[in-house]
Coordinates of C-alpha atoms in Angstrom, one line a residue:
Chain A
M1 CA -8.0 -3.1 -30.4
R2 CA -11.3 -1.6 -29.3
A3 CA -13.0 -4.8 -30.3
V4 CA -10.7 -6.8 -28.2
A5 CA -11.2 -4.5 -25.2
V6 CA -15.0 -4.7 -25.5
A7 CA -14.9 -8.5 -25.7
A8 CA -12.6 -8.8 -22.7
A9 CA -15.0 -6.5 -20.8
G10 CA -17.9 -8.8 -21.9
R11 CA -16.1 -12.0 -20.7
G12 CA -15.0 -10.1 -17.4
L13 CA -18.6 -8.9 -16.6
R14 CA -20.1 -12.4 -17.1
S15 CA -17.7 -14.1 -14.8
P16 CA -18.3 -14.6 -11.0
A17 CA -16.0 -11.9 -10.2
G18 CA -17.5 -9.6 -12.6
L19 CA -21.1 -10.3 -11.3
A20 CA -19.9 -9.7 -7.6
M21 CA -18.4 -6.3 -8.8
V22 CA -21.5 -5.4 -10.5
L23 CA -23.6 -6.3 -7.5
L24 CA -21.4 -4.3 -5.2
V25 CA -21.4 -1.3 -7.4
I26 CA -25.3 -1.5 -7.7
V27 CA -25.6 -1.7 -3.9
A28 CA -23.4 1.3 -3.6
L29 CA -25.3 3.3 -6.2
V30 CA -28.9 2.5 -4.8
A31 CA -27.9 3.0 -1.4
P32 CA -29.4 6.4 -0.9
V33 CA -32.7 5.0 -2.5
V34 CA -32.8 1.8 -0.4
W35 CA -31.5 3.1 2.8
P36 CA -32.4 6.6 2.7
H37 CA -31.5 7.5 6.5
P38 CA -28.5 5.4 7.5
R39 CA -28.1 7.5 10.5
A40 CA -31.7 7.4 11.7
V41 CA -31.7 6.3 15.4
G42 CA -33.6 3.1 16.1
S43 CA -35.1 1.5 19.2
D44 CA -33.4 -1.8 18.6
R45 CA -29.9 -1.1 20.0
L46 CA -26.9 -3.2 19.5
A47 CA -28.9 -6.0 18.0
A48 CA -27.3 -9.0 16.7
P49 CA -27.7 -9.9 13.0
G50 CA -31.2 -11.2 12.3
W51 CA -34.1 -11.0 9.9
S52 CA -35.0 -7.3 10.1
H53 CA -31.3 -6.3 10.4
P54 CA -29.1 -8.7 8.6
F55 CA -25.8 -7.0 9.6
G56 CA -27.2 -6.1 13.1
T57 CA -27.6 -2.6 14.6
T58 CA -25.3 -0.1 16.2
L59 CA -25.3 1.5 19.6
L60 CA -27.9 3.9 18.4
G61 CA -30.1 1.4 16.7
Q62 CA -28.8 2.3 13.2
D63 CA -28.9 -0.5 10.6
V64 CA -25.5 -1.7 9.9
L65 CA -26.4 -3.1 6.4
G66 CA -27.5 0.3 5.3
Q67 CA -24.5 2.0 6.7
T68 CA -22.2 -0.5 5.1
A69 CA -23.9 0.3 1.7
H70 CA -23.4 4.0 2.2
A71 CA -19.9 3.5 3.2
L72 CA -19.2 1.3 0.3
R73 CA -20.5 4.0 -1.9
I74 CA -18.1 6.5 -0.6
D75 CA -15.2 4.1 -0.7
I76 CA -15.9 3.1 -4.3
L77 CA -16.4 6.7 -5.5
L78 CA -13.2 7.8 -3.8
G79 CA -11.2 4.8 -5.1
V80 CA -12.3 5.4 -8.6
L81 CA -11.7 9.1 -8.4
A82 CA -8.2 8.3 -6.9
V83 CA -7.4 6.0 -9.7
L84 CA -8.6 8.4 -12.3
V85 CA -6.5 11.1 -11.0
S86 CA -3.5 8.9 -10.9
L87 CA -4.2 7.7 -14.3
A88 CA -4.6 11.3 -15.8
V89 CA -1.3 12.6 -14.3
G90 CA 0.6 9.4 -15.1
A91 CA -0.7 9.1 -18.6
L92 CA 0.2 12.6 -19.3
L93 CA 3.8 12.4 -17.9
G94 CA 4.4 8.9 -19.2
G95 CA 2.9 9.8 -22.7
V96 CA 5.0 12.9 -23.2
A97 CA 8.2 11.0 -22.1
G98 CA 7.4 8.0 -24.4
Y99 CA 6.4 10.1 -27.4
L100 CA 9.2 12.7 -27.2
G101 CA 11.9 10.3 -26.1
G102 CA 15.6 11.5 -25.8
R103 CA 16.4 13.9 -23.0
V104 CA 12.7 14.2 -21.7
D105 CA 12.6 10.4 -21.5
R106 CA 15.8 10.3 -19.6
V107 CA 14.7 12.9 -17.1
F108 CA 11.5 10.9 -16.7
V109 CA 13.3 7.7 -15.8
A110 CA 15.4 9.4 -13.4
V111 CA 12.5 11.0 -11.6
A112 CA 10.6 7.7 -11.7
D113 CA 13.4 5.7 -10.1
L114 CA 13.8 8.3 -7.5
T115 CA 10.2 8.3 -6.5
Q116 CA 9.7 4.6 -6.8
A117 CA 11.1 3.9 -3.3
L118 CA 9.1 6.5 -1.6
P119 CA 6.6 5.1 0.8
V120 CA 3.4 6.4 -0.7
A121 CA 1.1 5.5 2.3
L122 CA 3.3 6.9 4.8
I123 CA 3.4 10.1 2.8
L124 CA -0.3 10.2 2.5
I125 CA -0.6 10.0 6.3
A126 CA 1.7 13.0 6.7
L127 CA -0.1 14.9 4.0
A128 CA -3.5 14.3 5.5
F129 CA -2.0 15.3 8.9
S130 CA -1.0 18.6 7.5
L131 CA -3.9 19.5 5.2
G132 CA -6.6 17.9 7.3
P133 CA -8.5 14.9 6.5
S134 CA -10.8 15.4 3.5
A135 CA -11.7 13.9 0.2
S136 CA -9.6 16.6 -1.6
T137 CA -6.5 15.8 0.4
I138 CA -6.7 12.1 -0.5
L139 CA -7.1 13.0 -4.3
I140 CA -4.1 15.5 -4.0
G141 CA -2.0 12.8 -2.5
F142 CA -2.9 10.3 -5.2
A143 CA -2.1 12.9 -7.8
L144 CA 1.1 13.6 -6.4
F145 CA 2.2 10.2 -5.7
G146 CA 0.2 7.6 -7.3
W147 CA 1.1 8.5 -11.0
L148 CA 4.1 6.2 -11.3
P149 CA 2.8 2.9 -12.5
Y150 CA 0.4 4.6 -14.9
A151 CA 3.4 6.8 -16.3
R152 CA 5.5 3.8 -16.8
L153 CA 3.0 1.7 -18.7
T154 CA 1.9 4.6 -20.8
R155 CA 5.5 5.4 -21.7
T156 CA 6.2 1.9 -22.8
E157 CA 3.2 1.6 -24.7
V158 CA 3.5 5.1 -26.4
A159 CA 7.0 4.4 -27.2
R160 CA 6.1 1.1 -28.8
V161 CA 3.1 2.5 -30.8
R162 CA 4.8 5.5 -32.1
N163 CA 7.3 3.5 -34.0
L164 CA 4.5 1.4 -35.9
E165 CA 4.3 2.1 -39.4
Y166 CA 0.9 3.9 -39.7
V167 CA 1.9 6.3 -37.0
K168 CA 5.2 7.2 -38.8
A169 CA 3.2 7.5 -42.0
A170 CA 0.8 9.9 -40.3
E171 CA 3.8 12.0 -39.1
L172 CA 5.5 11.9 -42.5
I173 CA 2.4 13.3 -44.4
G174 CA 2.6 16.2 -42.0
L175 CA -0.2 15.7 -39.6
P176 CA 0.2 17.9 -36.6
R177 CA 1.5 16.1 -33.5
T178 CA -1.5 16.5 -31.5
T179 CA -3.7 14.9 -34.1
V180 CA -1.3 12.0 -34.3
V181 CA -1.4 11.4 -30.6
A182 CA -5.2 11.9 -30.3
R183 CA -6.1 9.7 -33.3
H184 CA -3.3 7.1 -33.6
V185 CA -1.2 6.7 -30.7
G186 CA -3.6 7.4 -27.9
P187 CA -6.3 4.9 -28.6
N188 CA -3.8 2.1 -29.1
S189 CA -1.8 2.6 -25.9
Y190 CA -4.6 2.4 -23.4
D191 CA -5.2 -1.3 -23.0
Q192 CA -2.7 -2.2 -20.5
V193 CA -3.3 1.0 -18.6
L194 CA -7.0 0.3 -18.1
V195 CA -6.4 -3.4 -17.0
Y196 CA -3.9 -2.0 -14.3
A197 CA -6.6 0.7 -13.3
A198 CA -9.1 -2.0 -12.7
A199 CA -6.9 -3.8 -10.3
H200 CA -5.8 -0.7 -8.8
V201 CA -9.2 0.5 -7.7
G202 CA -9.2 -2.4 -5.2
V203 CA -5.8 -1.4 -3.8
A204 CA -6.9 2.4 -3.8
V205 CA -10.0 1.6 -1.9
Q206 CA -8.0 -0.5 0.6
T207 CA -5.5 2.3 1.1
I208 CA -8.0 4.9 1.6
A209 CA -10.1 2.6 4.0
A210 CA -6.7 2.0 6.0
L211 CA -6.2 5.7 6.2
A212 CA -9.7 6.2 7.4
F213 CA -9.1 3.7 10.1
I214 CA -6.2 5.6 11.4
G215 CA -8.3 8.8 11.1
V216 CA -6.7 10.7 8.5
A217 CA -8.9 10.2 5.5
L218 CA -12.2 11.9 5.8
P219 CA -13.8 14.2 8.4
D220 CA -15.2 12.6 11.5
G221 CA -18.7 11.4 11.1
T222 CA -18.5 10.4 7.4
L223 CA -19.6 7.0 6.8
E224 CA -16.8 5.1 5.6
I225 CA -15.6 1.4 5.9
G226 CA -12.4 2.0 7.6
R227 CA -14.1 4.4 10.1
M228 CA -16.9 1.9 10.7
I229 CA -14.3 -0.7 11.6
A230 CA -12.5 1.6 13.9
T231 CA -15.6 2.7 15.8
G232 CA -16.7 -0.8 16.1
A233 CA -13.4 -2.0 17.3
P234 CA -13.9 -1.1 21.1
R235 CA -17.1 -3.2 21.1
L236 CA -15.6 -6.2 19.6
R237 CA -16.4 -8.6 22.4
D238 CA -20.1 -7.8 22.5
A239 CA -21.0 -6.5 19.2
W240 CA -18.7 -8.2 16.6
W241 CA -21.0 -7.4 13.7
L242 CA -20.0 -3.7 13.8
T243 CA -16.5 -4.7 12.8
V244 CA -16.9 -7.9 10.8
F245 CA -19.4 -7.1 8.0
P246 CA -18.0 -3.6 6.9
G247 CA -14.6 -5.4 6.5
L248 CA -16.1 -8.3 4.5
A249 CA -17.6 -5.8 2.0
L250 CA -14.1 -4.5 1.6
V251 CA -12.7 -7.9 1.1
A252 CA -15.3 -8.7 -1.5
L253 CA -14.6 -5.6 -3.4
G254 CA -10.8 -6.1 -3.4
V255 CA -11.1 -9.7 -4.5
A256 CA -13.6 -9.0 -7.3
S257 CA -11.5 -6.1 -8.6
G258 CA -8.4 -8.3 -8.6
R259 CA -10.0 -11.2 -10.3
L260 CA -11.4 -8.9 -13.0
A261 CA -8.0 -7.5 -13.8
R262 CA -6.7 -11.0 -14.1
L263 CA -9.5 -12.0 -16.4
A264 CA -9.0 -9.0 -18.6
G265 CA -5.7 -10.5 -19.5
D266 CA -3.1 -9.3 -17.3
P267 CA -0.9 -12.2 -16.3
G268 CA 0.0 -11.6 -12.6
K269 CA 0.5 -7.9 -12.4
E270 CA 1.5 -6.9 -8.8
Y271 CA 0.1 -3.7 -7.7
Chain B
M1 CA 34.6 -7.0 -3.7
R2 CA 31.8 -7.0 -6.2
V3 CA 29.3 -6.9 -3.4
T4 CA 31.0 -4.0 -1.7
R5 CA 30.9 -2.1 -5.0
I6 CA 27.3 -2.6 -5.5
L7 CA 26.5 -1.7 -1.9
L8 CA 28.4 1.6 -2.1
R9 CA 26.8 2.4 -5.4
R10 CA 23.2 1.8 -4.1
A11 CA 24.0 3.8 -0.9
V12 CA 25.2 6.7 -3.0
S13 CA 22.0 6.6 -5.1
A14 CA 20.0 6.4 -2.0
V15 CA 21.2 9.9 -0.8
P16 CA 19.0 12.0 -3.2
L17 CA 16.0 9.9 -2.1
L18 CA 16.7 10.5 1.5
L19 CA 17.0 14.2 0.8
A20 CA 13.8 14.1 -1.2
L21 CA 12.1 12.5 1.9
L22 CA 13.5 15.2 4.1
F23 CA 12.3 17.9 1.8
L24 CA 8.8 16.4 1.9
T25 CA 8.8 16.6 5.9
V26 CA 9.9 20.2 5.4
A27 CA 7.2 20.9 2.8
L28 CA 4.6 19.8 5.4
Q29 CA 5.7 22.8 7.5
A30 CA 5.0 25.0 4.7
I31 CA 1.5 23.7 3.6
T32 CA 0.1 23.2 7.1
P33 CA -2.6 25.8 7.5
G34 CA -2.3 28.3 10.3
D35 CA 1.0 29.1 12.0
P36 CA 3.6 26.5 11.6
A37 CA 5.3 27.4 14.8
R38 CA 2.2 26.8 16.6
A39 CA 1.8 23.5 14.9
I40 CA 5.4 22.4 15.7
A41 CA 5.5 23.7 19.4
G42 CA 2.0 22.7 20.4
P43 CA -1.1 24.6 21.4
R44 CA 0.2 25.4 24.8
A45 CA 3.5 26.8 23.9
S46 CA 4.4 30.3 25.3
E47 CA 5.5 33.1 23.2
E48 CA 9.2 32.6 23.8
V49 CA 9.0 29.0 22.8
L50 CA 7.1 30.0 19.6
A51 CA 9.8 32.5 18.9
A52 CA 12.6 29.9 19.6
T53 CA 10.8 27.5 17.2
R54 CA 10.6 30.1 14.5
A55 CA 14.4 30.7 14.8
T56 CA 15.4 27.1 14.9
Y57 CA 13.3 26.0 12.0
H58 CA 13.9 29.2 10.1
L59 CA 10.2 29.5 9.5
D60 CA 10.3 33.2 8.6
D61 CA 12.7 32.3 5.7
G62 CA 12.0 30.6 2.4
I63 CA 11.6 26.9 1.9
V64 CA 15.3 26.5 0.8
E65 CA 16.6 28.0 4.2
Q66 CA 14.0 25.7 6.0
F67 CA 15.3 22.7 4.1
G68 CA 18.9 23.7 4.7
S69 CA 18.3 24.0 8.5
A70 CA 16.5 20.6 8.5
V71 CA 19.5 18.9 6.9
G72 CA 21.8 20.6 9.4
R73 CA 19.7 19.3 12.2
A74 CA 19.2 15.9 10.8
L75 CA 23.0 15.5 10.4
D76 CA 23.2 16.5 14.1
G77 CA 20.7 13.8 15.0
D78 CA 18.2 16.3 16.0
L79 CA 14.7 15.6 14.9
G80 CA 12.8 18.0 17.0
T81 CA 10.9 17.5 20.1
S82 CA 7.6 16.2 20.9
S83 CA 5.1 18.9 21.7
R84 CA 3.1 16.3 23.7
S85 CA 5.8 15.1 26.1
G86 CA 8.9 17.3 25.7
V87 CA 10.9 14.4 24.9
P88 CA 13.3 14.5 21.9
V89 CA 11.8 12.8 19.0
T90 CA 15.0 10.6 18.5
A91 CA 14.8 9.3 22.0
L92 CA 11.1 8.5 21.5
I93 CA 11.8 6.6 18.3
A94 CA 14.9 4.8 19.7
E95 CA 12.7 3.5 22.7
R96 CA 10.2 2.1 20.4
V97 CA 12.3 0.6 17.7
P98 CA 12.9 -2.8 19.3
R99 CA 9.2 -3.6 19.5
T100 CA 8.5 -2.8 15.8
A101 CA 11.7 -4.6 14.9
W102 CA 10.5 -7.7 16.6
L103 CA 7.2 -7.7 14.8
A104 CA 8.8 -6.9 11.4
A105 CA 11.4 -9.6 11.9
L106 CA 8.8 -12.2 12.8
G107 CA 6.5 -11.1 10.1
L108 CA 9.1 -11.4 7.5
L109 CA 10.4 -14.7 8.6
V110 CA 7.0 -16.4 8.8
S111 CA 6.0 -14.9 5.5
V112 CA 9.2 -16.3 3.8
L113 CA 9.0 -19.7 5.6
I114 CA 5.4 -20.0 4.3
S115 CA 5.7 -18.6 0.9
L116 CA 9.0 -20.4 -0.2
P117 CA 7.8 -23.9 0.0
L118 CA 4.2 -23.0 -1.0
G119 CA 5.2 -20.9 -4.0
V120 CA 7.7 -23.4 -5.3
W121 CA 5.3 -26.3 -4.9
A122 CA 2.5 -24.4 -6.6
G123 CA 4.8 -23.7 -9.5
A124 CA 5.8 -27.2 -9.9
S125 CA 2.3 -28.5 -9.7
S126 CA -0.7 -28.6 -12.0
R127 CA -2.5 -25.7 -13.4
A128 CA -5.4 -26.4 -11.1
A129 CA -3.1 -26.3 -8.1
R130 CA -1.6 -23.0 -9.2
A131 CA -5.0 -21.5 -9.7
A132 CA -6.1 -22.6 -6.4
V133 CA -3.1 -21.1 -4.7
D134 CA -3.4 -17.9 -6.8
Q135 CA -7.0 -17.5 -5.6
G136 CA -6.2 -18.0 -2.0
S137 CA -3.4 -15.5 -2.3
L138 CA -5.8 -12.9 -3.8
V139 CA -8.2 -13.4 -0.9
S140 CA -5.5 -13.1 1.6
M141 CA -4.0 -10.0 0.0
N142 CA -7.4 -8.3 0.1
L143 CA -8.1 -8.9 3.8
P144 CA -7.6 -5.4 5.3
T145 CA -4.7 -5.8 7.9
Y146 CA -6.4 -3.8 10.6
W147 CA -9.6 -5.8 10.0
L148 CA -8.0 -9.2 10.1
A149 CA -6.3 -8.3 13.2
L150 CA -9.5 -7.6 14.9
V151 CA -11.2 -10.8 13.6
L152 CA -8.2 -12.8 15.0
V153 CA -8.4 -11.1 18.3
L154 CA -12.2 -11.8 18.3
V155 CA -11.9 -15.5 17.6
F156 CA -8.6 -16.5 19.2
S157 CA -8.3 -14.2 22.1
L158 CA -12.0 -13.3 23.1
R159 CA -13.9 -16.4 22.2
L160 CA -11.2 -19.1 22.3
E161 CA -8.9 -17.4 24.8
W162 CA -5.9 -19.1 23.2
F163 CA -3.7 -15.9 23.0
P164 CA -3.7 -12.6 24.9
V165 CA -5.5 -9.7 23.3
G166 CA -2.7 -7.4 23.2
G167 CA 0.7 -6.1 24.5
F168 CA 4.1 -7.2 24.0
G169 CA 4.9 -9.8 26.7
D170 CA 7.8 -10.4 29.0
G171 CA 10.4 -13.1 28.4
L172 CA 10.9 -15.1 25.3
G173 CA 8.0 -17.5 25.7
D174 CA 5.4 -14.9 26.7
R175 CA 6.4 -12.5 24.1
L176 CA 6.2 -15.2 21.3
R177 CA 2.8 -16.0 22.6
H178 CA 1.8 -12.4 22.4
L179 CA 3.1 -11.9 18.9
V180 CA 1.4 -14.9 17.3
L181 CA -1.6 -13.0 16.2
P182 CA 0.1 -9.9 15.0
T183 CA 2.5 -12.0 13.0
V184 CA -0.4 -14.0 11.3
A185 CA -2.0 -10.6 10.5
I186 CA 1.2 -9.2 9.0
S187 CA 2.1 -12.4 7.1
A188 CA -1.4 -12.6 5.6
A189 CA -0.4 -9.3 3.8
I190 CA 3.1 -10.2 2.8
A191 CA 3.1 -13.9 2.1
P192 CA 0.5 -14.0 -0.7
V193 CA 2.5 -11.4 -2.8
L194 CA 5.6 -13.6 -2.5
V195 CA 3.7 -16.8 -3.2
R196 CA 2.3 -15.5 -6.5
S197 CA 5.7 -14.3 -7.7
L198 CA 7.5 -17.4 -6.7
S199 CA 4.8 -19.7 -8.2
E200 CA 5.0 -17.9 -11.5
S201 CA 8.8 -17.9 -11.6
T202 CA 9.1 -21.4 -10.7
A203 CA 6.7 -22.4 -13.4
R204 CA 8.6 -20.3 -15.9
V205 CA 11.9 -21.8 -15.0
L206 CA 10.6 -25.3 -14.9
A207 CA 9.5 -24.9 -18.5
A208 CA 12.9 -23.5 -19.7
D209 CA 15.2 -25.4 -22.0
H210 CA 18.1 -25.9 -19.8
V211 CA 15.9 -27.4 -17.2
M212 CA 14.2 -29.7 -19.5
T213 CA 17.7 -30.9 -20.6
A214 CA 18.6 -31.6 -17.1
R215 CA 15.3 -33.6 -16.6
A216 CA 15.8 -35.5 -19.8
A217 CA 19.4 -36.3 -18.7
G218 CA 17.7 -38.1 -15.8
L219 CA 18.2 -35.6 -12.9
G220 CA 15.6 -36.0 -10.2
R221 CA 12.9 -33.4 -9.7
G222 CA 14.2 -32.5 -6.3
T223 CA 17.8 -31.9 -7.6
V224 CA 16.4 -29.7 -10.5
V225 CA 14.3 -27.7 -8.2
R226 CA 17.1 -27.0 -5.8
R227 CA 19.7 -26.2 -8.3
H228 CA 17.9 -24.2 -11.0
V229 CA 14.5 -23.1 -9.7
V230 CA 15.5 -21.7 -6.4
R231 CA 18.4 -19.7 -7.8
N232 CA 16.3 -18.3 -10.7
A233 CA 13.0 -17.8 -8.9
L234 CA 14.4 -16.0 -5.9
P235 CA 15.5 -12.7 -7.3
P236 CA 12.1 -11.5 -8.5
M237 CA 10.8 -12.5 -5.2
V238 CA 13.4 -10.5 -3.4
T239 CA 12.8 -7.4 -5.7
L240 CA 9.1 -7.7 -4.8
L241 CA 10.0 -7.7 -1.0
G242 CA 11.9 -4.5 -1.6
L243 CA 9.2 -2.9 -3.7
Q244 CA 6.6 -4.0 -1.0
A245 CA 8.6 -2.4 1.9
G246 CA 6.5 0.6 1.9
Y247 CA 3.4 -1.4 2.3
V248 CA 5.0 -3.6 4.9
V249 CA 5.7 -0.6 7.1
F250 CA 2.3 0.7 6.6
G251 CA 0.8 -2.8 7.5
L252 CA 3.1 -2.7 10.7
V253 CA 1.6 0.6 11.7
L254 CA -1.9 -0.9 11.5
V255 CA -1.1 -4.1 13.2
E256 CA 0.6 -2.4 16.1
S257 CA -2.4 -0.2 16.7
S258 CA -4.8 -3.1 16.7
F259 CA -2.7 -5.1 19.1
D260 CA -1.6 -2.4 21.4
I261 CA 2.1 -2.9 20.8
N262 CA 3.8 0.2 21.7
G263 CA 6.0 0.3 18.8
L264 CA 6.7 3.0 16.1
G265 CA 3.4 2.3 14.5
T266 CA 1.3 3.2 17.6
L267 CA 3.6 6.2 18.1
L268 CA 2.5 7.4 14.6
F269 CA -1.0 6.8 15.4
E270 CA -1.0 8.6 18.6
S271 CA 1.0 11.5 17.3
V272 CA -1.4 12.0 14.4
R273 CA -4.3 12.0 16.8
E274 CA -2.6 14.4 19.2
R275 CA -1.3 16.7 16.4
D276 CA 2.2 16.1 17.6
F277 CA 3.8 17.6 14.5
A278 CA 7.6 17.0 15.2
V279 CA 7.0 13.4 16.0
V280 CA 5.0 12.9 12.8
Q281 CA 7.8 14.6 10.8
G282 CA 10.5 12.6 12.4
L283 CA 8.6 9.3 12.1
T284 CA 7.9 9.9 8.4
L285 CA 11.6 10.4 7.9
V286 CA 12.7 7.6 9.8
L287 CA 10.1 5.1 8.5
G288 CA 10.9 6.4 5.1
M289 CA 14.6 5.6 5.6
C290 CA 13.7 2.1 6.6
V291 CA 11.9 1.5 3.3
V292 CA 14.7 3.0 1.3
A293 CA 17.2 0.7 3.3
A294 CA 14.9 -2.3 2.5
N295 CA 15.2 -1.5 -1.1
L296 CA 18.8 -1.3 -0.9
L297 CA 19.2 -4.5 1.0
A298 CA 16.9 -6.2 -1.5
D299 CA 19.1 -5.1 -4.4
V300 CA 22.2 -6.3 -2.7
A301 CA 20.6 -9.7 -2.0
I302 CA 19.6 -10.0 -5.7
A303 CA 23.2 -9.2 -6.7
L304 CA 24.5 -11.9 -4.4
L305 CA 22.0 -14.5 -5.7
D306 CA 22.4 -13.8 -9.3
P307 CA 26.1 -13.5 -10.5
R308 CA 24.9 -12.2 -13.9
W309 CA 23.3 -9.2 -12.2
S310 CA 25.5 -6.2 -11.8
L311 CA 23.4 -3.1 -11.7

């Protein structure tokens, strides 16, 4: 299993989508080094894209490319954290349901069906409205409402694996349940979940950026792609680069993320 | 008769969901930092208004009492009053529903009209064609709706001046002209998901045994597509539509605010900005109900399409 995952990862990373993803992540990572002062006011105000400022400048003369890189950093970071949080909660709930089966599992299915139709994005808006916009609010929201797909996948995989012979053997010889889960069930259940998580990062980032556009994601003044698009919107006529380029970065991220997930062998999963 | 039975069963199972939604909006009162009465009544409310709010919403009691009172009020059709305008929330919502409904209907219609032929064609074509359509869908899905809306306005309204920048329009022709760009923006989010699903189901059905038999017996491609593919490929698409309802509603919110269409989406936007608690609560509930209703309709539609399916 592990060898297959590593091979798939290698294949993925060498593809155009993988390279794009790597590039975007690198840009995000080195942002503080290459563009140490994204908010530094400059003399060249509202300049169109050119050699010195490939993405143009803002009203205050700030370099849009540098700002986009920083904003991308925040978004990728938040997106990955959001997915990790959803994954953790979901894997725990789904794993328990899949492993124990019986009544626990039935309760799980009932709860899952109930929460399935809940409009997550709307609830996130309401949540952020109450708790105030911040990174922790977003993560709490994802933890509370984003776990379902992960729980479902984990439950199916765990239920399948636990019926395999060597797992039953492990149980029969008296290994404590935690050991069985950690050593045998766990490592063989996570493939599908990881693939889904990879695609989900793209979706999570899009959702967070959309919430930021409305104004309910991060505190005012944080450099974030949705926010950049929102602040650039009033100047669309005269300074289109303020809106267009940050959005393109988001599109690139989402497409790369989606392609990678497909390549890793998931035949058309919808988010 | 069968349809009625299914409809009733789904409606019944939707009730706990609606209650859960209502509970969530009540929970908002509980978790808001500061004085919830102040949050609901607004920053300029007097002491009497605050006291009255506390009484109506049972804010001094436990969450169970608050939930109970919310259920009672909801059944009475009372969703509170806007602290910004003093207008009852239900009136505010009712006033704006038609606009959102127009956009939603147009968006869905155009999405289905595009995705049905495209998806089925892709499924029936070569692997290369399917891959190309798939790639295009992936890109379209990842265009942030609010960003796409702005780009469309930039190109088609500001530069080319083919369409108005925003607003809703008067009279059928003018309205349609105003809604072209918003509809494109919304469809770009919905259609790709449907296309992918249809493409895959069509390909799968066409490879199935009973279809190959039909083809071997000499049935033309068109007939095969019509009789077998459409009936079998539609249910997953409809399920998807239901599941996507939450995202569709969210997309509507985004598109409305980009195009200055004063519908429910703009209302949500403004209410969040102006901290109008009651409206945000009411809208979350109503929009949530729409999503639940959409899921329900999707289930019924599948039941109608596929006689084997009976819940």
